[in-house]
JSON list of C-alpha atoms in Angstrom, two decimals:
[
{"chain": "P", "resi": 1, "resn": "UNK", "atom": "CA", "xyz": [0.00, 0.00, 0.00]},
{"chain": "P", "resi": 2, "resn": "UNK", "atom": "CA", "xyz": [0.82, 3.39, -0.62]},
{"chain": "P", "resi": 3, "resn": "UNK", "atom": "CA", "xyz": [2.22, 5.61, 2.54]},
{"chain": "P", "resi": 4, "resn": "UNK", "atom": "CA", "xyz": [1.57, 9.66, 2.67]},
{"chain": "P", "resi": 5, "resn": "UNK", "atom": "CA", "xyz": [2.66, 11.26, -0.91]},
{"chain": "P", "resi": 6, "resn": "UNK", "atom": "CA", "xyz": [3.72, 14.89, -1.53]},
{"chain": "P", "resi": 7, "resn": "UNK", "atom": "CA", "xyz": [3.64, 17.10, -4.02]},
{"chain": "P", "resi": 8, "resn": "UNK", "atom": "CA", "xyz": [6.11, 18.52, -5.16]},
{"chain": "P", "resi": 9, "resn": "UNK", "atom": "CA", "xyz": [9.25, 17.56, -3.36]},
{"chain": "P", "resi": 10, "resn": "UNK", "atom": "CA", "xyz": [11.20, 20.86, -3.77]},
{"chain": "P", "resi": 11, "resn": "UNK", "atom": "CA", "xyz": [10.30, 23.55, -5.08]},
{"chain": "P", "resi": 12, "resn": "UNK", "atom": "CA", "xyz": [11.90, 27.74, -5.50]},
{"chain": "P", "resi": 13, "resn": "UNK", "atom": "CA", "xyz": [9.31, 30.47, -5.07]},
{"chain": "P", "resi": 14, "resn": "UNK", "atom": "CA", "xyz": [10.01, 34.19, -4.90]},
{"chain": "P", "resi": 15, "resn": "UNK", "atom": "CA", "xyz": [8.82, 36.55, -2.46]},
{"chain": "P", "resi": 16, "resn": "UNK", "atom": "CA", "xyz": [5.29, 37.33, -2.16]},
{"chain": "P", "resi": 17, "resn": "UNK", "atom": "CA", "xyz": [4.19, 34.79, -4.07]},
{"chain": "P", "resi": 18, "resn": "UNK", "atom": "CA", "xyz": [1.77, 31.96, -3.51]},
{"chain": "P", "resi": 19, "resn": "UNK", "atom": "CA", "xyz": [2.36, 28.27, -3.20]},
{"chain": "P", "resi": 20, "resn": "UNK", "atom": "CA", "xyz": [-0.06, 25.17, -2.91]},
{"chain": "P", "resi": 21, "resn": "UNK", "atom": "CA", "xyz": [1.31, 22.12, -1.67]},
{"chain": "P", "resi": 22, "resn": "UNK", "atom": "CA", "xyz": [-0.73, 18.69, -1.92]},
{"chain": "P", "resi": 23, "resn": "UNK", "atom": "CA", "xyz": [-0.40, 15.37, 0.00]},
{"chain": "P", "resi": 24, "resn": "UNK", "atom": "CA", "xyz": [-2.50, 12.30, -0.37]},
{"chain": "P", "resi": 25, "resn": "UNK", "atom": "CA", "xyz": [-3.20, 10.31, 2.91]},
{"chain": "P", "resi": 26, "resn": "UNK", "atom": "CA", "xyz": [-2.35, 6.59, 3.19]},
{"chain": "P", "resi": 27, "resn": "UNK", "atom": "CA", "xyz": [-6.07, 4.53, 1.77]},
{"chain": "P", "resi": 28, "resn": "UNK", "atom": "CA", "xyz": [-8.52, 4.63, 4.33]},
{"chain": "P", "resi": 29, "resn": "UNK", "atom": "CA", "xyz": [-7.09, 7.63, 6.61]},
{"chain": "P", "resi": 30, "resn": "UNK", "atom": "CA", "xyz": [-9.77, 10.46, 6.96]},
{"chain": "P", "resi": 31, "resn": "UNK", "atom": "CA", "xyz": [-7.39, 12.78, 9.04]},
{"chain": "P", "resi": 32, "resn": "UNK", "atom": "CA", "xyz": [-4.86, 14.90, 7.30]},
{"chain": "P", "resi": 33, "resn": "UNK", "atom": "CA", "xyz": [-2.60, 17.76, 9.32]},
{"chain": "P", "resi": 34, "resn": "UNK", "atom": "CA", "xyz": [-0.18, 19.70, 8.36]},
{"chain": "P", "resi": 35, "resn": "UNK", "atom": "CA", "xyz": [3.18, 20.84, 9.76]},
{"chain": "P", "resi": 36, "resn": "UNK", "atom": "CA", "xyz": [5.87, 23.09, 8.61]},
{"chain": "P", "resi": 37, "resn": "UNK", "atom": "CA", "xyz": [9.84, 22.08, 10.29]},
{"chain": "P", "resi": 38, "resn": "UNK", "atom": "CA", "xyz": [12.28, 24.70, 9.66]},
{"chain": "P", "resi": 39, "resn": "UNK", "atom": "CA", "xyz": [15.74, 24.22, 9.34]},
{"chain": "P", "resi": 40, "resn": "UNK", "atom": "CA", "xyz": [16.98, 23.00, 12.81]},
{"chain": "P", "resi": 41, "resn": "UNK", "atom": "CA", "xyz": [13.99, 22.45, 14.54]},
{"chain": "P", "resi": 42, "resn": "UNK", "atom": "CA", "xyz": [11.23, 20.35, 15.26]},
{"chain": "P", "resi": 43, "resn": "UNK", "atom": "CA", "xyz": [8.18, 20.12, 12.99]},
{"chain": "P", "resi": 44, "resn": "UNK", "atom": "CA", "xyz": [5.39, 22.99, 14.11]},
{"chain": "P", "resi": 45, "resn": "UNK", "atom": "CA", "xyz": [1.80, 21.78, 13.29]},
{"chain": "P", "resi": 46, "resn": "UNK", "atom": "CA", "xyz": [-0.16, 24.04, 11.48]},
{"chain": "P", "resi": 47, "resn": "UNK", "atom": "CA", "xyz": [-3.47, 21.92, 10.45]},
{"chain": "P", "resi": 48, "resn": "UNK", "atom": "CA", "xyz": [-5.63, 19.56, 10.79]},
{"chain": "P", "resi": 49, "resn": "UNK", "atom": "CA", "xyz": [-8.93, 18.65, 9.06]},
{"chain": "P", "resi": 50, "resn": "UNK", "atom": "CA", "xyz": [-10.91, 15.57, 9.57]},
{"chain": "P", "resi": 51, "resn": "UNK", "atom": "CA", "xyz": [-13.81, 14.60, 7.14]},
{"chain": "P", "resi": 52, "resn": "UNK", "atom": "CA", "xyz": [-13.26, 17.92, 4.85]},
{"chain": "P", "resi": 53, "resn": "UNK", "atom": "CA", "xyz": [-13.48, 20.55, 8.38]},
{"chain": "P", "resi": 54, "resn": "UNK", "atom": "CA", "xyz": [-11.06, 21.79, 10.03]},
{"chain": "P", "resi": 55, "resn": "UNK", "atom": "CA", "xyz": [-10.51, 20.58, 12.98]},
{"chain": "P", "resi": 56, "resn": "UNK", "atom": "CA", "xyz": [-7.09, 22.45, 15.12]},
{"chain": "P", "resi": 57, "resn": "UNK", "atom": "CA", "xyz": [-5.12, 24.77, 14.07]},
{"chain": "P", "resi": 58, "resn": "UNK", "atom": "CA", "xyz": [-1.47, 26.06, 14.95]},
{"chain": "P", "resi": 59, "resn": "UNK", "atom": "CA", "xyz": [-0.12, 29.46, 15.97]},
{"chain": "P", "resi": 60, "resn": "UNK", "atom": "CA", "xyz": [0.18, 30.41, 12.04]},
{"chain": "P", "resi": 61, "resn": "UNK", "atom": "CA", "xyz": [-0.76, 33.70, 10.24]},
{"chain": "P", "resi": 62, "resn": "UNK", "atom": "CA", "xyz": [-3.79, 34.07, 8.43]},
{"chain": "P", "resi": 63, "resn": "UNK", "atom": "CA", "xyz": [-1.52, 33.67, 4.91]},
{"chain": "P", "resi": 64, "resn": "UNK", "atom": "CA", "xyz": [-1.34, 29.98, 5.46]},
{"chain": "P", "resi": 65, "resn": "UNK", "atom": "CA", "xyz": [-5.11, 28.05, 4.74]},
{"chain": "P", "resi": 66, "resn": "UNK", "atom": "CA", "xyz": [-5.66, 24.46, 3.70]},
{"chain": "P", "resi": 67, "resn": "UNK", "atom": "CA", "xyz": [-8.77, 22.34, 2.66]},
{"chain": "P", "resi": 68, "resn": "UNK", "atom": "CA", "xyz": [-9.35, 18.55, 2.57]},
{"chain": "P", "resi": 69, "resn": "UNK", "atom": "CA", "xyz": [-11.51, 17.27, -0.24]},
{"chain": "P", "resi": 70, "resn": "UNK", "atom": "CA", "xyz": [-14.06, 14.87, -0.85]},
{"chain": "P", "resi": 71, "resn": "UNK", "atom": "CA", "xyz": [-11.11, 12.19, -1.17]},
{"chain": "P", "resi": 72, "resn": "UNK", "atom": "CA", "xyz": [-9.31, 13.06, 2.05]},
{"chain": "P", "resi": 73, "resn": "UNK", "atom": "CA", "xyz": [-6.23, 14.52, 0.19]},
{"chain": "P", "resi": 74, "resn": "UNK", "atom": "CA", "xyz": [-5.45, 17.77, 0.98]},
{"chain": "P", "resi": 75, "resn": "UNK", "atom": "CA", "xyz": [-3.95, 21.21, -0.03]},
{"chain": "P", "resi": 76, "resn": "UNK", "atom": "CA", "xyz": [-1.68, 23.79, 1.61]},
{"chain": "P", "resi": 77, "resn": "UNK", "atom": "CA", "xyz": [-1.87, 27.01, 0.56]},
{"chain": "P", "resi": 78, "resn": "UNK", "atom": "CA", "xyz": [0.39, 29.90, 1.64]},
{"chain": "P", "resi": 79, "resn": "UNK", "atom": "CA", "xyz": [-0.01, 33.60, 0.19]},
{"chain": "P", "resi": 80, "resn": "UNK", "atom": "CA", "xyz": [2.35, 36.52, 0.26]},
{"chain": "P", "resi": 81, "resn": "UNK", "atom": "CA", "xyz": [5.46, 34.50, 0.71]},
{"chain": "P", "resi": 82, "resn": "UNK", "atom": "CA", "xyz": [8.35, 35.36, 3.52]},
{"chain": "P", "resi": 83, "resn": "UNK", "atom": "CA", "xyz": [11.84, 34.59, 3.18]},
{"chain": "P", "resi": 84, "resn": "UNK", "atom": "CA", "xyz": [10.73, 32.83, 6.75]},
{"chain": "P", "resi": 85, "resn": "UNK", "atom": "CA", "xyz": [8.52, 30.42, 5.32]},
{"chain": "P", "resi": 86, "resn": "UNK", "atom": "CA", "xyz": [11.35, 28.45, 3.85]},
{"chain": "P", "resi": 87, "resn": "UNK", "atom": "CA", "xyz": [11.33, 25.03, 5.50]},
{"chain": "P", "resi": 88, "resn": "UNK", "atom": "CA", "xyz": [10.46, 21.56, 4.98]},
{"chain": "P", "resi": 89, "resn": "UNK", "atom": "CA", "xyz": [6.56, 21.15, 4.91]},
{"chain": "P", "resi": 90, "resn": "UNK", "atom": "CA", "xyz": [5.45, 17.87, 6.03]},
{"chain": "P", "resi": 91, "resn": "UNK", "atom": "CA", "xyz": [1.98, 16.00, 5.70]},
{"chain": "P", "resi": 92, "resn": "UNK", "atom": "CA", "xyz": [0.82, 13.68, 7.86]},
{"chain": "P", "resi": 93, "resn": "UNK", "atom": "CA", "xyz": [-2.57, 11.11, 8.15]},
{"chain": "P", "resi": 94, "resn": "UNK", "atom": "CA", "xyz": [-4.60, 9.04, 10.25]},
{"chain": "P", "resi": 95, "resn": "UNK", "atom": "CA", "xyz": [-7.40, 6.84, 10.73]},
{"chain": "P", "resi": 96, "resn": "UNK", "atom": "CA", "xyz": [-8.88, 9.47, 12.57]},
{"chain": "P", "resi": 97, "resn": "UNK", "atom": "CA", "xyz": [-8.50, 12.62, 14.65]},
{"chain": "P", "resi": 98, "resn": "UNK", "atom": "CA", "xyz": [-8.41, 10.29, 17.92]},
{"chain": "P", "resi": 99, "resn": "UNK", "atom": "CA", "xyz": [-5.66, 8.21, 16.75]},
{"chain": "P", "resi": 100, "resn": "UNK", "atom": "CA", "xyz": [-3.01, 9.86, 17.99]},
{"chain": "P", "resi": 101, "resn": "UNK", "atom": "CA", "xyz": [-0.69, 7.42, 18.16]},
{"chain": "P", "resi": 102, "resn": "UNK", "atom": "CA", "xyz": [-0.94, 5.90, 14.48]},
{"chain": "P", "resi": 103, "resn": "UNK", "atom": "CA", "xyz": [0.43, 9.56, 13.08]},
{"chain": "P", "resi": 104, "resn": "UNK", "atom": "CA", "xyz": [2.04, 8.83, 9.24]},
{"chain": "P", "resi": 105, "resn": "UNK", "atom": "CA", "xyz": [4.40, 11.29, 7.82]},
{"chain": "P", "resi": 106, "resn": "UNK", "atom": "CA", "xyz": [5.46, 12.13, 4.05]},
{"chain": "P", "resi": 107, "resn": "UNK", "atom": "CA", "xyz": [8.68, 12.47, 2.83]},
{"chain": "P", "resi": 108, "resn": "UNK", "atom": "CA", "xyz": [7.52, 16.30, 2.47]},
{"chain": "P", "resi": 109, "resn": "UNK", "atom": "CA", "xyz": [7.95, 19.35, 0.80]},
{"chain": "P", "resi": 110, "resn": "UNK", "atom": "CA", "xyz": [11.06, 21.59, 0.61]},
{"chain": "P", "resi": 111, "resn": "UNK", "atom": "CA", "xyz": [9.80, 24.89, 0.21]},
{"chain": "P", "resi": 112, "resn": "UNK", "atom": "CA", "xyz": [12.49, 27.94, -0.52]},
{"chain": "P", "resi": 113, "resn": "UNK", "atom": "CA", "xyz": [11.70, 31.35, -0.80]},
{"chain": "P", "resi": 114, "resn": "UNK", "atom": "CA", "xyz": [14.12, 33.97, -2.42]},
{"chain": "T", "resi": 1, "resn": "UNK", "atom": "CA", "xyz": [8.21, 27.36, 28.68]},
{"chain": "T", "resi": 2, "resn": "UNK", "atom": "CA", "xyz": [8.95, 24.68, 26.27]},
{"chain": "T", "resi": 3, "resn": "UNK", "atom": "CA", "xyz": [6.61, 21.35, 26.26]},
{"chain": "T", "resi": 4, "resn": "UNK", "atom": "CA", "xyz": [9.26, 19.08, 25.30]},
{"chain": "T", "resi": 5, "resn": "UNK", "atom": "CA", "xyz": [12.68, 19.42, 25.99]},
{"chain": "T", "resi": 6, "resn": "UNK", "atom": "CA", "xyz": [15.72, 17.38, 23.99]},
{"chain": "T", "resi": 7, "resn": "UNK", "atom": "CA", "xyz": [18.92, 18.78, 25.92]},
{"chain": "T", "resi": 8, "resn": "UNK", "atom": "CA", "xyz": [20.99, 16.54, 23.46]},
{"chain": "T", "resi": 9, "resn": "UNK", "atom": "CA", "xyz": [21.89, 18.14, 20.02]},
{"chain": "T", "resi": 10, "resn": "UNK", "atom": "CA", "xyz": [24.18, 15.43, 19.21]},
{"chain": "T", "resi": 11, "resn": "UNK", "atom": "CA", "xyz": [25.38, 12.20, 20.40]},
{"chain": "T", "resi": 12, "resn": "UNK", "atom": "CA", "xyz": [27.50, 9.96, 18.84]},
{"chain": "T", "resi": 13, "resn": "UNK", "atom": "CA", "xyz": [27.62, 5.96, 19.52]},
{"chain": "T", "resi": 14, "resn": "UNK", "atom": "CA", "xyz": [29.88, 3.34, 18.28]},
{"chain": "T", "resi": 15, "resn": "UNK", "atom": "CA", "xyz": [28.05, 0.60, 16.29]},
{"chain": "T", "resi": 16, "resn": "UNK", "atom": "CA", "xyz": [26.91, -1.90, 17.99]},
{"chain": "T", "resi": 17, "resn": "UNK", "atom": "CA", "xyz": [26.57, 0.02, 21.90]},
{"chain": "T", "resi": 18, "resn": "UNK", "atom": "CA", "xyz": [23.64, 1.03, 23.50]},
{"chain": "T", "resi": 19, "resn": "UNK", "atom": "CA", "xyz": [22.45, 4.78, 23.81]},
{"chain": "T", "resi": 20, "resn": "UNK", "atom": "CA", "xyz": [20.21, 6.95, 25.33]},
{"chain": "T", "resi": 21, "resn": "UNK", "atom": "CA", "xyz": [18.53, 9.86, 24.11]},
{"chain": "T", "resi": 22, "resn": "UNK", "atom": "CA", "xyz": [17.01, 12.64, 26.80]},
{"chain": "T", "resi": 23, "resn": "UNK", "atom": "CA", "xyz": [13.42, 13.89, 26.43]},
{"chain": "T", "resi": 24, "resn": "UNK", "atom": "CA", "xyz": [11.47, 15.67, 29.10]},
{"chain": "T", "resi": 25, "resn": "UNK", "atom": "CA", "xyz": [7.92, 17.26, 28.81]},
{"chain": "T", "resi": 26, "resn": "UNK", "atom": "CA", "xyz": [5.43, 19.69, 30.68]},
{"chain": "T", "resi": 27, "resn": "UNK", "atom": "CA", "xyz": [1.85, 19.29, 30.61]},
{"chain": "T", "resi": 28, "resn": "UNK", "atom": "CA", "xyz": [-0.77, 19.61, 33.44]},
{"chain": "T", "resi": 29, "resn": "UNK", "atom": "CA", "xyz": [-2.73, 17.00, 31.69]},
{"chain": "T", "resi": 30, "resn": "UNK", "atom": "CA", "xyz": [-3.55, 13.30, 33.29]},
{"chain": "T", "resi": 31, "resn": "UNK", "atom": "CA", "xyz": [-3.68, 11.99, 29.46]},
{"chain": "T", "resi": 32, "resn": "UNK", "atom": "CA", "xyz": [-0.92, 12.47, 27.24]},
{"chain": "T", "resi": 33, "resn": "UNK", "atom": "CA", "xyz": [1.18, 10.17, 24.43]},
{"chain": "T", "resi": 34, "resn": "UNK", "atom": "CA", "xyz": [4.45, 10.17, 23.89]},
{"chain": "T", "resi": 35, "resn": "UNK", "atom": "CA", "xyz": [6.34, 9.53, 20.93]},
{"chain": "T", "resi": 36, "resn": "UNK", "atom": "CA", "xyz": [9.65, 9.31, 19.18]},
{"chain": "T", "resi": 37, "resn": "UNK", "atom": "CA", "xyz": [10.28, 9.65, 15.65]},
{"chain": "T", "resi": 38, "resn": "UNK", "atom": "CA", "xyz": [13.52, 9.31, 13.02]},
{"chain": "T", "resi": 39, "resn": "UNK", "atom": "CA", "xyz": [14.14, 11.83, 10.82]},
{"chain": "T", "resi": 40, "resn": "UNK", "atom": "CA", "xyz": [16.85, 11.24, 8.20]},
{"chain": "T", "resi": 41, "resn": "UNK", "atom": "CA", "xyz": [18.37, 13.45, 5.70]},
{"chain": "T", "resi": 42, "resn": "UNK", "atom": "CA", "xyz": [15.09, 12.46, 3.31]},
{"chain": "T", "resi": 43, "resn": "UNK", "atom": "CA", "xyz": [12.67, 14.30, 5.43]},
{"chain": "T", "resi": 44, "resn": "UNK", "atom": "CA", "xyz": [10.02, 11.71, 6.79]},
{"chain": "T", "resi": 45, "resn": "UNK", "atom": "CA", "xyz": [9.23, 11.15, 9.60]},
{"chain": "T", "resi": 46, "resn": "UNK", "atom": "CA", "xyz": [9.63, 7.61, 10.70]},
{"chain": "T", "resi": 47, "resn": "UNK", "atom": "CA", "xyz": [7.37, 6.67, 13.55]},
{"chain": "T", "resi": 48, "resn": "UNK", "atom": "CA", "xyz": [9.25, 4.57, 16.67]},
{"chain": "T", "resi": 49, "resn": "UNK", "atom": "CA", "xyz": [7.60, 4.62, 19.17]},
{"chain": "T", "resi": 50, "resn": "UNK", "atom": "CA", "xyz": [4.82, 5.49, 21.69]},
{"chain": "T", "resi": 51, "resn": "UNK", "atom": "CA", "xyz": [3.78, 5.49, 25.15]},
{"chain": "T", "resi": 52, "resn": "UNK", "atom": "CA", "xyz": [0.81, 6.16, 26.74]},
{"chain": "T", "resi": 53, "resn": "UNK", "atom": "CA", "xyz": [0.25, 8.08, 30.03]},
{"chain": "T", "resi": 54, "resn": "UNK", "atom": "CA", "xyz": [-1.50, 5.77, 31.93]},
{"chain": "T", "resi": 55, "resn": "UNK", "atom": "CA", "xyz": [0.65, 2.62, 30.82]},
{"chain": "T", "resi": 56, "resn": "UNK", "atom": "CA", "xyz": [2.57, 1.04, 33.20]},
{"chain": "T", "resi": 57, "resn": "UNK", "atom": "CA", "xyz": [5.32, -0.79, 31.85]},
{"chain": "T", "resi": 58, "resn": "UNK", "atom": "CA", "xyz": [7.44, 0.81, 29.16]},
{"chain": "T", "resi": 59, "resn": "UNK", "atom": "CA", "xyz": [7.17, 0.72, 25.48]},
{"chain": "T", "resi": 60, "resn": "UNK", "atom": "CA", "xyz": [9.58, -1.72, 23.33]},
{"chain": "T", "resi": 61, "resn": "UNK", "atom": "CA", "xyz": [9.73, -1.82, 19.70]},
{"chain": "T", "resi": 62, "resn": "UNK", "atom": "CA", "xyz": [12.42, -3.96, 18.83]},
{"chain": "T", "resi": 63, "resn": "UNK", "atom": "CA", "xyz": [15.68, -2.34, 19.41]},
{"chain": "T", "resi": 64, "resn": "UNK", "atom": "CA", "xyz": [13.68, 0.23, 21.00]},
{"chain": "T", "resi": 65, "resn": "UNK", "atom": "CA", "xyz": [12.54, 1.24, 24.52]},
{"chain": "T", "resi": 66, "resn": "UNK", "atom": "CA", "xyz": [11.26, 4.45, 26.05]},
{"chain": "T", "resi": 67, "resn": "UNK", "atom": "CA", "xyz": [12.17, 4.56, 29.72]},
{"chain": "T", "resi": 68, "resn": "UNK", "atom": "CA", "xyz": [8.92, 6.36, 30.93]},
{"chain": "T", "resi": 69, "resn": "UNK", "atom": "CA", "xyz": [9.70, 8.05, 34.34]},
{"chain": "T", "resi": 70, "resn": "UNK", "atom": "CA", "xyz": [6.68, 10.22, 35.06]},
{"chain": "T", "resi": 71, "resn": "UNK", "atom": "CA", "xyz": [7.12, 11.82, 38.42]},
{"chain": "T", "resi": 72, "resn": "UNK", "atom": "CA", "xyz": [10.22, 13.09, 36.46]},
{"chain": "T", "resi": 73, "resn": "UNK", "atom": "CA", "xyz": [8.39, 14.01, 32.89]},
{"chain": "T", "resi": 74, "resn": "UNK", "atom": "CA", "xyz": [11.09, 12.62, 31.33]},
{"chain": "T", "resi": 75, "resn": "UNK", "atom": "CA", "xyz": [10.69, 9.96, 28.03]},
{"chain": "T", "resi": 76, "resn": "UNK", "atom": "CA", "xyz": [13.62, 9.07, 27.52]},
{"chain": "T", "resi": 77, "resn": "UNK", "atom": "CA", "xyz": [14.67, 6.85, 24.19]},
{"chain": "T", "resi": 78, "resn": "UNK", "atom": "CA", "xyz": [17.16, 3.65, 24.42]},
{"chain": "T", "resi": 79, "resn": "UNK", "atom": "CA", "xyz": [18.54, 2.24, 21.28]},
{"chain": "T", "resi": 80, "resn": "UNK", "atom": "CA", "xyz": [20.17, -1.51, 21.71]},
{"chain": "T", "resi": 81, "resn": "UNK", "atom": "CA", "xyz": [22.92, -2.55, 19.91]},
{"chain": "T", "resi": 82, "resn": "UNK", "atom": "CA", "xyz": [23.24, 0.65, 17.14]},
{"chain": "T", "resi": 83, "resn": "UNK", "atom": "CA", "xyz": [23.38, 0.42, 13.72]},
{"chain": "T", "resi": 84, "resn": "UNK", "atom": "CA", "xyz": [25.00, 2.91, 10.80]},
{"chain": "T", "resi": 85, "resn": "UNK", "atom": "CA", "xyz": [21.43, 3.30, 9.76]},
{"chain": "T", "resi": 86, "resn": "UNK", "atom": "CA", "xyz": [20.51, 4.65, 12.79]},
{"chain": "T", "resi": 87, "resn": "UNK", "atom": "CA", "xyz": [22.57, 7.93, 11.99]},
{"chain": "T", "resi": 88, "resn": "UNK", "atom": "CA", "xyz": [19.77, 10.52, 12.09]},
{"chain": "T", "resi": 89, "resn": "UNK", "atom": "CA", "xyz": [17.77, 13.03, 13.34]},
{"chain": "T", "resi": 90, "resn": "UNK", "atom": "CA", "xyz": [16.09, 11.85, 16.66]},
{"chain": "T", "resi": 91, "resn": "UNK", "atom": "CA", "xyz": [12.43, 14.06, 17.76]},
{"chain": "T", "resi": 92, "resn": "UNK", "atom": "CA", "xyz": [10.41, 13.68, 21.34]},
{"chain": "T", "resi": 93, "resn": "UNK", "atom": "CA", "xyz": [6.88, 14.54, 21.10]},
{"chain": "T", "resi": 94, "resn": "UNK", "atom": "CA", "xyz": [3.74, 15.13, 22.98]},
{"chain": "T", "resi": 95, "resn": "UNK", "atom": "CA", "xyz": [0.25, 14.60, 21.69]},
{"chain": "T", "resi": 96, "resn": "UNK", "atom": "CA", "xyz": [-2.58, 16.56, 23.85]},
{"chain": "T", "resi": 97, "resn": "UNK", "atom": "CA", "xyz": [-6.20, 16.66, 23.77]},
{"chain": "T", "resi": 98, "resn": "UNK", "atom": "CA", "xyz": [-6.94, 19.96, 22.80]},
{"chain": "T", "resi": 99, "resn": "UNK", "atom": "CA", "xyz": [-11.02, 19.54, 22.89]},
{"chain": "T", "resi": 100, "resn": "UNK", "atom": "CA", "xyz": [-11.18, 18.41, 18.98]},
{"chain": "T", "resi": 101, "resn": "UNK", "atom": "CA", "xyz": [-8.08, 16.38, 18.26]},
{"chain": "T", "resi": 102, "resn": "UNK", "atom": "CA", "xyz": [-4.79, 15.20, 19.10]},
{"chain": "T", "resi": 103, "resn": "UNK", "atom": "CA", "xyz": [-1.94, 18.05, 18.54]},
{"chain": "T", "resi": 104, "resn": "UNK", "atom": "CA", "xyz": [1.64, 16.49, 18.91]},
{"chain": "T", "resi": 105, "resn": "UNK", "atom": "CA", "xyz": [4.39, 18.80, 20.09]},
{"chain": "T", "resi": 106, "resn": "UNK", "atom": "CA", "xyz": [7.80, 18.34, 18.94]},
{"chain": "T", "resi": 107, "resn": "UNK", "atom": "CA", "xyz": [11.41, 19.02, 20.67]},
{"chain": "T", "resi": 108, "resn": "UNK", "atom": "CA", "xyz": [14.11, 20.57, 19.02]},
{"chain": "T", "resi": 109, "resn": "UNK", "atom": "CA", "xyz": [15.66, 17.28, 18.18]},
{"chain": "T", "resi": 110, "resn": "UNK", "atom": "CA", "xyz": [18.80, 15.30, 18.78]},
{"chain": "T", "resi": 111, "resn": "UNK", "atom": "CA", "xyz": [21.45, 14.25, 16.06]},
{"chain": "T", "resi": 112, "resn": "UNK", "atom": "CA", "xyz": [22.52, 10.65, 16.44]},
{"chain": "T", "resi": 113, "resn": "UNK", "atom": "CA", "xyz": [26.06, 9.65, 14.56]},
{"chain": "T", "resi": 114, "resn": "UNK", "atom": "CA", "xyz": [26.50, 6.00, 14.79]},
{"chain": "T", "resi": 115, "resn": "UNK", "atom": "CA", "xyz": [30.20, 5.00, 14.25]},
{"chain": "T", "resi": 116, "resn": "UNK", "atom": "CA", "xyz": [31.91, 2.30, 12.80]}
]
């Protein structure tokens, strides 16, 4: 079976630009969050959205959004880009929002802004 | 304050030995999960290990156990007998109950060099 996949894997934007980043949960996993690691740190979740709604959400601006679709995959979306929002951008799913302890993680997305 | 706490930004082991990577936490709840996960130079997150709050004895997966002191808050990770693939990024976490889900919080991380 097929774990978490990302889309894309790297990827060069410029400031204030926009970027959408998808990720397809593992079959059968309605819970999809979010979480963006920068360079020497630990991942920071950002999302998460259980059958299409969100469902928590991180200590983010108001640039960053996401949506889950009929399929449980889901989109990232980040407007006016910051040199700051370079980082790896990682996916993860789950059965459900309870399962806390079944979390499965992408291989992510490096994001760099210039 | 921080929630997890990985005082450890790298340790090195020779191949083969046993080591122990440092995690403490803070929460005021009675439920909680803890978890470790490998992170190497690919990006994902590779899942370990977890231990529940109210478990009593301590989690093994194979080579690996989490000595879970909780009067101390600490979660400590133990690694039998490394390996050279076990070179990587080493991360603590917490998942909470925030009223709607499970929100893990992550330490800072600890590097591991395994060496011949």
């Amino acid at each position: 079976d097929a774990g978490v996949t990302q889309s894309p894997t790297h990827l060069i934007k410029t400031r204030g630009q926009q970027v959408t980043l998808r990720c397809s949960p593992i079959s059968g996993h309605k819970s999809v969050s979010w979480y963006q690691q920068v360079l020497g740190q630990g991942p920071q979740f950002i999302f998460q959205y259980y059958e299409k709604e969100e469902r928590g959400r991180g200590n983010f601006p108001d640039r960053f959004s996401a949506r889950q679709f009929p399929n449980y995959s889901s989109e990232l979306n980040v407007n006016a880009l910051l040199l700051g929002d370079s980082a790896l951008y990682l996916c993860a799913s789950s059965l459900d929002r309870a399962s806390g302890n079944t979390i499965y993680f992408g291989e992510g997305s490096w994001l760099t802004v210039v | 304050a921080q929630k997890i706490t990985q005082t450890q930004p790298g340790m090195f082991v020779q191949e083969k030995e046993a080591v122990t990577l440092d995690c403490t936490y803070d929460t005021s709840d009675q439920s909680y999960g803890l978890f470790w996960y490998k992170q190497p130079s690919s990006g994902e997150m590779i899942f370990l290990i977890y231990q529940g709050s109210y478990d009593e004895q301590n989690a093994t997966e194979g080579r690996y156990s989490l000595n879970f002191q909780k009067a101390r808050k600490s979660a400590n990770l133990v690694i039998s007998a490394s390996q050279l693939g076990d070179s990587a990024m080493y991360f603590c976490a917490m998942r909470e109950w925030d009223g709607g889900s499970y929100i893990p919080t992550f330490g800072r991380g600890t590097s591991l060099i395994v060496h011949p």
